[in-house]
PDB file of N, CA, C and O in Angstrom:
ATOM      1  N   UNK A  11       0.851  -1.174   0.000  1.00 96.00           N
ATOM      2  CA  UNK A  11       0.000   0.000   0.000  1.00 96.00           C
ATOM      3  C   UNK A  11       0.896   1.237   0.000  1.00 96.00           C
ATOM      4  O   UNK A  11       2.025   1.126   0.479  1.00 96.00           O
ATOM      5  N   UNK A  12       0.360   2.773  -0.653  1.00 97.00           N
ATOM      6  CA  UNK A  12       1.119   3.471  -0.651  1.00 97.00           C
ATOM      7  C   UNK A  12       0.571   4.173   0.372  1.00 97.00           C
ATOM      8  O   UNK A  12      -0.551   4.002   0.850  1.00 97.00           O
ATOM      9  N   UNK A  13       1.787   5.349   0.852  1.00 97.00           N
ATOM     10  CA  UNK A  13       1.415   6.878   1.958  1.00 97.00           C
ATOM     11  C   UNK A  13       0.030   7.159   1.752  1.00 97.00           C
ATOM     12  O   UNK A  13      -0.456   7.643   2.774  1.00 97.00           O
ATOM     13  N   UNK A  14      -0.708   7.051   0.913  1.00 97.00           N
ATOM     14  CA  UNK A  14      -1.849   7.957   0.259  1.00 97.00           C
ATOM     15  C   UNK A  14      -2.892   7.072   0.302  1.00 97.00           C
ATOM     16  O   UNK A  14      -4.005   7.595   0.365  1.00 97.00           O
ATOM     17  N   UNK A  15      -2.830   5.578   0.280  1.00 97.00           N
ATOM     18  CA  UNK A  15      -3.749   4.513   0.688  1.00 97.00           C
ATOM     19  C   UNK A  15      -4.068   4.450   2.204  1.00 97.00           C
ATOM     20  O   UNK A  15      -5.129   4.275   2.803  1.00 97.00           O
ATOM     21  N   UNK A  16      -2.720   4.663   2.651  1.00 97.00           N
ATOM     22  CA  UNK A  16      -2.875   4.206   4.127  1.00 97.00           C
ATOM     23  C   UNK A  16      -3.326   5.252   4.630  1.00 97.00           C
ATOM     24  O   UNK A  16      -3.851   5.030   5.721  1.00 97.00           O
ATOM     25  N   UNK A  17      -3.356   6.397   4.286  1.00 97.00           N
ATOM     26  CA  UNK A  17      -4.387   7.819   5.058  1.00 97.00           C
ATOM     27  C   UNK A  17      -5.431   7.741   4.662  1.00 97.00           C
ATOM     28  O   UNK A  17      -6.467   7.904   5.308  1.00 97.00           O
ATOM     29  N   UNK A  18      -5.331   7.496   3.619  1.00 96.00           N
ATOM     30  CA  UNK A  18      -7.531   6.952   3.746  1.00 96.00           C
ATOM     31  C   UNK A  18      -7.958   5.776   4.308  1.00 96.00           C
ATOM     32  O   UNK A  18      -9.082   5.820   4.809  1.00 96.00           O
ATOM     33  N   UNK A  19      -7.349   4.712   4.361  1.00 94.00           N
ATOM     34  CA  UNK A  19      -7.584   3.600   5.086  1.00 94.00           C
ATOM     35  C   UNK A  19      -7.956   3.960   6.642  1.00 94.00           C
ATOM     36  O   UNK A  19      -8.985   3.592   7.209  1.00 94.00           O
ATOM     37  N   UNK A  20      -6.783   4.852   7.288  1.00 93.00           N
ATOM     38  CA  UNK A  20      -6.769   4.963   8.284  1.00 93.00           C
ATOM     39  C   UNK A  20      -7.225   6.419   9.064  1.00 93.00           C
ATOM     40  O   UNK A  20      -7.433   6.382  10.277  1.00 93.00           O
ATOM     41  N   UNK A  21      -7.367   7.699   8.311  1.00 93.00           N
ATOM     42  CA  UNK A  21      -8.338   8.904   8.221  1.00 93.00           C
ATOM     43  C   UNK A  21      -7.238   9.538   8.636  1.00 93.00           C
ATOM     44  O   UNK A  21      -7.456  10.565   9.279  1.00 93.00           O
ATOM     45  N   UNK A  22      -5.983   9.201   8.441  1.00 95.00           N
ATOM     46  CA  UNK A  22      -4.797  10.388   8.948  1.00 95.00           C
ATOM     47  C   UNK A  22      -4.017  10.871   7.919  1.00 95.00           C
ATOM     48  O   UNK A  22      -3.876  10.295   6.840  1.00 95.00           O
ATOM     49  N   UNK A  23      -3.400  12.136   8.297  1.00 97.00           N
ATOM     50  CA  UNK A  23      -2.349  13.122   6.915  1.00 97.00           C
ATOM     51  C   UNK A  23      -1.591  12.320   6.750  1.00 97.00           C
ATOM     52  O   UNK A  23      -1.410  11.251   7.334  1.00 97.00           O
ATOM     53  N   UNK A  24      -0.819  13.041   5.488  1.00 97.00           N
ATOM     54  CA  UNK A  24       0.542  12.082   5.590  1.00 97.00           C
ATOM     55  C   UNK A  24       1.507  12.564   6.726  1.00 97.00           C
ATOM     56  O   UNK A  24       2.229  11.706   7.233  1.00 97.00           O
ATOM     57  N   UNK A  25       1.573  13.602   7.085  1.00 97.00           N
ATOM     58  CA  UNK A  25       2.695  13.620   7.981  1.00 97.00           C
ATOM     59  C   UNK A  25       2.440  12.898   9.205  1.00 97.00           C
ATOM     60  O   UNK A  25       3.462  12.709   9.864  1.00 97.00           O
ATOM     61  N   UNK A  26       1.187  12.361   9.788  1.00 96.00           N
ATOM     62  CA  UNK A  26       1.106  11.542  10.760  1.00 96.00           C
ATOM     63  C   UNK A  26       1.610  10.213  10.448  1.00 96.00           C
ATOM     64  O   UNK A  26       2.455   9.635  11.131  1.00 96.00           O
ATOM     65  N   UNK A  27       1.058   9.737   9.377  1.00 97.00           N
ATOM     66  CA  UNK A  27       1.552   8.214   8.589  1.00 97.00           C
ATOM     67  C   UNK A  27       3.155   8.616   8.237  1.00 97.00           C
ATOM     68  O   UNK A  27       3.613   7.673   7.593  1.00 97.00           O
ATOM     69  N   UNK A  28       4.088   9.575   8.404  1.00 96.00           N
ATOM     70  CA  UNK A  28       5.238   9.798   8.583  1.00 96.00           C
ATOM     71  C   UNK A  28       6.088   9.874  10.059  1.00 96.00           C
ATOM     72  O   UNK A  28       7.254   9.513  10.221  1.00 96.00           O
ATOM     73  N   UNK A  29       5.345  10.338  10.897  1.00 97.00           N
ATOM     74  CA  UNK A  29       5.731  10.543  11.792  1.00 97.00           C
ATOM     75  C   UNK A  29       5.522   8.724  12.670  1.00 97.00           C
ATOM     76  O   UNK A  29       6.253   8.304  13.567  1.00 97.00           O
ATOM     77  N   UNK A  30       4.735   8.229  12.259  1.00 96.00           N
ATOM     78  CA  UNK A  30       4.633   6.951  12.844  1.00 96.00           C
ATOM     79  C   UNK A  30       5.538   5.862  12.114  1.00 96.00           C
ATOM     80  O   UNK A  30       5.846   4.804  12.663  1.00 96.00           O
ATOM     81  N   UNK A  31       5.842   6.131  11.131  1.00 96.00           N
ATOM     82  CA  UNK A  31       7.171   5.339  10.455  1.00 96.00           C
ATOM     83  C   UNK A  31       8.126   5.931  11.076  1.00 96.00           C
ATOM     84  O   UNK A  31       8.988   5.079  11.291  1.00 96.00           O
ATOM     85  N   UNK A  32       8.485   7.070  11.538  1.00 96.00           N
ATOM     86  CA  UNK A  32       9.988   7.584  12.054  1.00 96.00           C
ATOM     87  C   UNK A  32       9.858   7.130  13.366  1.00 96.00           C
ATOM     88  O   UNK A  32      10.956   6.844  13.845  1.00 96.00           O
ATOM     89  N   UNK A  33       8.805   6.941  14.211  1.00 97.00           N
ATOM     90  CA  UNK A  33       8.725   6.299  15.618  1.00 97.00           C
ATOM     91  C   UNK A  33       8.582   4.561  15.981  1.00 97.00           C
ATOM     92  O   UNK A  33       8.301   3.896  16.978  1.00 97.00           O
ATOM     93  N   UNK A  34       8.876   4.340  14.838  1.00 95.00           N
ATOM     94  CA  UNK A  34       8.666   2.991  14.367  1.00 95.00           C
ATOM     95  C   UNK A  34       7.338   1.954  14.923  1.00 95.00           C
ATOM     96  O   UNK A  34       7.528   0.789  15.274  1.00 95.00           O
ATOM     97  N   UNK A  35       5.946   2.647  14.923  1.00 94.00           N
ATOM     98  CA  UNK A  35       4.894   2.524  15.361  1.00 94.00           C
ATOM     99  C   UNK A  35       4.103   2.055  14.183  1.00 94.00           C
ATOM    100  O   UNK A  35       2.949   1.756  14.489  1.00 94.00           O
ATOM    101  N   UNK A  36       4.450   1.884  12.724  1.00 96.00           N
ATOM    102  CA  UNK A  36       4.144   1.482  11.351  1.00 96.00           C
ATOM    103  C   UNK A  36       5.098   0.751  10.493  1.00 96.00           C
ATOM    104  O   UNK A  36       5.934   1.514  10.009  1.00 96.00           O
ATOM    105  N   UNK A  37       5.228  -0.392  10.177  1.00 96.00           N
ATOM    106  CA  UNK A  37       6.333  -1.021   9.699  1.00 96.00           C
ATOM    107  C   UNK A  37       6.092  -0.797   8.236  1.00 96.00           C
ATOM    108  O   UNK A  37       5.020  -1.027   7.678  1.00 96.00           O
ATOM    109  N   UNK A  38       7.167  -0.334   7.661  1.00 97.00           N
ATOM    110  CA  UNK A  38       6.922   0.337   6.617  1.00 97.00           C
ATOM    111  C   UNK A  38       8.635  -0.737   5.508  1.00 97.00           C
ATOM    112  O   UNK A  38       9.636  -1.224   6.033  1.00 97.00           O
ATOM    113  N   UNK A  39       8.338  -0.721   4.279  1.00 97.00           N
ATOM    114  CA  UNK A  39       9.456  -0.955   3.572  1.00 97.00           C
ATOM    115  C   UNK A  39       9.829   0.133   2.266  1.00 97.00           C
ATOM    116  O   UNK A  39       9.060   0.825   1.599  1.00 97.00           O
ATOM    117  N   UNK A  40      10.846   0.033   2.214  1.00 96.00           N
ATOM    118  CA  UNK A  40      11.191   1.648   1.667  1.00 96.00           C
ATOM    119  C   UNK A  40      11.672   0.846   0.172  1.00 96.00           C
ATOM    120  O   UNK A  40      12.535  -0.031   0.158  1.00 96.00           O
ATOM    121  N   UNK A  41      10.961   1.313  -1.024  1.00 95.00           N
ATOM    122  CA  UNK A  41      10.850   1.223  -2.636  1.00 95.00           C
ATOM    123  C   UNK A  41      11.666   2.464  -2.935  1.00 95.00           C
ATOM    124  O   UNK A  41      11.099   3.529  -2.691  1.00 95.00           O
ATOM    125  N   UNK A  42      12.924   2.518  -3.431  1.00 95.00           N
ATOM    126  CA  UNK A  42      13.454   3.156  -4.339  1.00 95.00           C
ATOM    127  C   UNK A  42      13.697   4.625  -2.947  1.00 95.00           C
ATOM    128  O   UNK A  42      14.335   4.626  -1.895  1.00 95.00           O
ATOM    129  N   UNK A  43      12.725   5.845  -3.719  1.00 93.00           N
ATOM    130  CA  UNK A  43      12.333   6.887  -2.634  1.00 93.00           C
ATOM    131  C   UNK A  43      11.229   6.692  -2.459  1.00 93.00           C
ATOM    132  O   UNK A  43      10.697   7.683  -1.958  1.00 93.00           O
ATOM    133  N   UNK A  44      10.284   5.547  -2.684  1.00 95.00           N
ATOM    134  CA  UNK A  44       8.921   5.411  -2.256  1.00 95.00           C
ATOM    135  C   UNK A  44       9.025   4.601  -0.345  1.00 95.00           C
ATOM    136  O   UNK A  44       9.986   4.140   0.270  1.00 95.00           O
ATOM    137  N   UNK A  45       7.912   4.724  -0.059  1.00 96.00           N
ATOM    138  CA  UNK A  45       7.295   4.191   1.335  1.00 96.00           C
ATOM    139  C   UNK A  45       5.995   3.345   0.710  1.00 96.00           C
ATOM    140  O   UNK A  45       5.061   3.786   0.041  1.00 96.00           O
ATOM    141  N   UNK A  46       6.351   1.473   1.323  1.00 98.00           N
ATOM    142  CA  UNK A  46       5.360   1.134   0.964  1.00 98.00           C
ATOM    143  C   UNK A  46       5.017   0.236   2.140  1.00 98.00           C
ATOM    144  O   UNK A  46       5.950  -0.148   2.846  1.00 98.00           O
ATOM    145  N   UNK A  47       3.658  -0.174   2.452  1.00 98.00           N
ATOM    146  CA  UNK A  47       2.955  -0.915   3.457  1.00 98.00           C
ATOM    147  C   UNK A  47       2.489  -2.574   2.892  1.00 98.00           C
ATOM    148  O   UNK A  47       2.201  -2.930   1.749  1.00 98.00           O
ATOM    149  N   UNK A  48       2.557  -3.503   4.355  1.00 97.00           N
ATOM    150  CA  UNK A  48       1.700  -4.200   3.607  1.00 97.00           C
ATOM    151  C   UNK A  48       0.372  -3.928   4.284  1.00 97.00           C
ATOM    152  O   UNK A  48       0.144  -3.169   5.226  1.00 97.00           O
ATOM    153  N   UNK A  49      -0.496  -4.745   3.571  1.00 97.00           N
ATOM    154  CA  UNK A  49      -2.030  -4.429   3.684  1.00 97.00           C
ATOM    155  C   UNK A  49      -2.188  -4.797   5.267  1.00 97.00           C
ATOM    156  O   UNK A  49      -2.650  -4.036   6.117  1.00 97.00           O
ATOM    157  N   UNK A  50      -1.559  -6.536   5.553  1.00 97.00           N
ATOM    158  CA  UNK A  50      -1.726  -7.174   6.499  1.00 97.00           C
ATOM    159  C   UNK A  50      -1.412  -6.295   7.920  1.00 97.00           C
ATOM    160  O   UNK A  50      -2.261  -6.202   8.806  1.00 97.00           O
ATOM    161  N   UNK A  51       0.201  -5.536   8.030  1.00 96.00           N
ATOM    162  CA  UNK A  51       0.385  -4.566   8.847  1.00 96.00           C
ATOM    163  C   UNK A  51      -0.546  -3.395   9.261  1.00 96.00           C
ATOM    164  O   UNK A  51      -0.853  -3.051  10.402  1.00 96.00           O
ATOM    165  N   UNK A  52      -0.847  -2.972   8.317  1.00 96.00           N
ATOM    166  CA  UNK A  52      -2.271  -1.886   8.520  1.00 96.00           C
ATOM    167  C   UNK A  52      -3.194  -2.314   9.107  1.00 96.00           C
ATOM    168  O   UNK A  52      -3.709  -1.465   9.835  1.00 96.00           O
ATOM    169  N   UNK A  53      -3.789  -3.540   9.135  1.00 95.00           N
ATOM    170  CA  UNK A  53      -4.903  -4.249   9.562  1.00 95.00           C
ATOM    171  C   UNK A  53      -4.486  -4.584  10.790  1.00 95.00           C
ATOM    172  O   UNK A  53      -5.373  -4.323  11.603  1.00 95.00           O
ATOM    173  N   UNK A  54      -3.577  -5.025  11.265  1.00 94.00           N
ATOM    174  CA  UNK A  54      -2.917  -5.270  12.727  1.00 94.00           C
ATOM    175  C   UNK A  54      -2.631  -4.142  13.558  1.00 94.00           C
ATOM    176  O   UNK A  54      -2.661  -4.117  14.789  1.00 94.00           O
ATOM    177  N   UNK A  55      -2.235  -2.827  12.451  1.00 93.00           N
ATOM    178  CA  UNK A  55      -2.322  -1.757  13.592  1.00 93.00           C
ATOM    179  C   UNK A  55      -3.799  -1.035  13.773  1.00 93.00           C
ATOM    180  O   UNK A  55      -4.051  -0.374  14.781  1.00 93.00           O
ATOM    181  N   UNK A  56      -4.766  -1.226  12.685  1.00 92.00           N
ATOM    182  CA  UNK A  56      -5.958  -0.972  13.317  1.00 92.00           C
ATOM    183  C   UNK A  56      -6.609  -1.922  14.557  1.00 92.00           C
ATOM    184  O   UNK A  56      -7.277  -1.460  15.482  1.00 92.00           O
ATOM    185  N   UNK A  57      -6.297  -3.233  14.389  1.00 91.00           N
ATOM    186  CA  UNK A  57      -6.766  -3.738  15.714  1.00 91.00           C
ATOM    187  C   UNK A  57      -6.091  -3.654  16.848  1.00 91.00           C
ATOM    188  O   UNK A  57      -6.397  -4.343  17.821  1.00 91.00           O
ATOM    189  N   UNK A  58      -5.249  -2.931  16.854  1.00 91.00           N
ATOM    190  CA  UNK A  58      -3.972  -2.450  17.993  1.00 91.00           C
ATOM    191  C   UNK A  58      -4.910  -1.420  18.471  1.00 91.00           C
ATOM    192  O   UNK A  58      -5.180  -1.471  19.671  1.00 91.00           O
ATOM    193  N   UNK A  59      -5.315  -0.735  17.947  1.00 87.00           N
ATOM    194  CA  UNK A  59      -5.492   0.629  18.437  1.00 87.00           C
ATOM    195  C   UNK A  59      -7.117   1.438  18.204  1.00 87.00           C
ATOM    196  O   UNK A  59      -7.612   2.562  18.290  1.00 87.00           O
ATOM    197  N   UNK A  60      -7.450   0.258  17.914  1.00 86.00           N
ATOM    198  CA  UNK A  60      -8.933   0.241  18.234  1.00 86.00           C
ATOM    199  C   UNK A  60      -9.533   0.743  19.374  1.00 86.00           C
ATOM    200  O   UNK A  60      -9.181   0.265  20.453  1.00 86.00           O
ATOM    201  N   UNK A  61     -10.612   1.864  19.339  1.00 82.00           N
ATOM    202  CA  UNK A  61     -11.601   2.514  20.297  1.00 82.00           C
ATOM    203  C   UNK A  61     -12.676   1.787  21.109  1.00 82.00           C
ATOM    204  O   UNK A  61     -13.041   0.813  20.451  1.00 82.00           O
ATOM    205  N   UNK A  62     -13.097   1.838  21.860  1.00 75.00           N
ATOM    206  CA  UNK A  62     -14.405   1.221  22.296  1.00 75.00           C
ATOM    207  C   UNK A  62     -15.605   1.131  21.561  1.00 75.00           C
ATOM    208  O   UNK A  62     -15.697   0.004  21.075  1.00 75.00           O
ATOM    209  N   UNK A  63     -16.516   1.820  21.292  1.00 67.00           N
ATOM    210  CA  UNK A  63     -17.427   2.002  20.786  1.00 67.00           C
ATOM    211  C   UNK A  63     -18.478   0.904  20.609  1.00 67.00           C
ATOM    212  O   UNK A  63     -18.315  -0.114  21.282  1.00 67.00           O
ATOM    213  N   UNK A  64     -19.467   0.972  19.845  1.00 65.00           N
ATOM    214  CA  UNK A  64     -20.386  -0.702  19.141  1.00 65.00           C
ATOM    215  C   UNK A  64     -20.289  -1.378  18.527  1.00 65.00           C
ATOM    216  O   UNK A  64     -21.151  -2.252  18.430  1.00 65.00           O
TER     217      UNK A  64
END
């Protein structure tokens, strides 16, 4: 997934989806000068950090 997938996936800027790769809180693999995700990681940090709610 790219920077730009994973902020809509996840409803954040890119500089947050940056700042959580530099804190190493997003495992990220680095393409060329690209930043890329896998899908599976994204999905593990949404159930990481999941709210209460219904």
């Amino acid at each position: 997934m790219s920077v730009r997938e994973v902020t809509l996936a996840l409803g954040l800027s890119k500089s947050t989806v940056y700042q959580l790769c530099k804190a190493d809180v997003l495992p990220y693999t680095r393409v060329g000068a690209s930043i890329r995700f896998k899908e599976a990681d994204i999905i593990q940090f949404m159930e990481a950090n999941k709210q209460g709610g219904r």
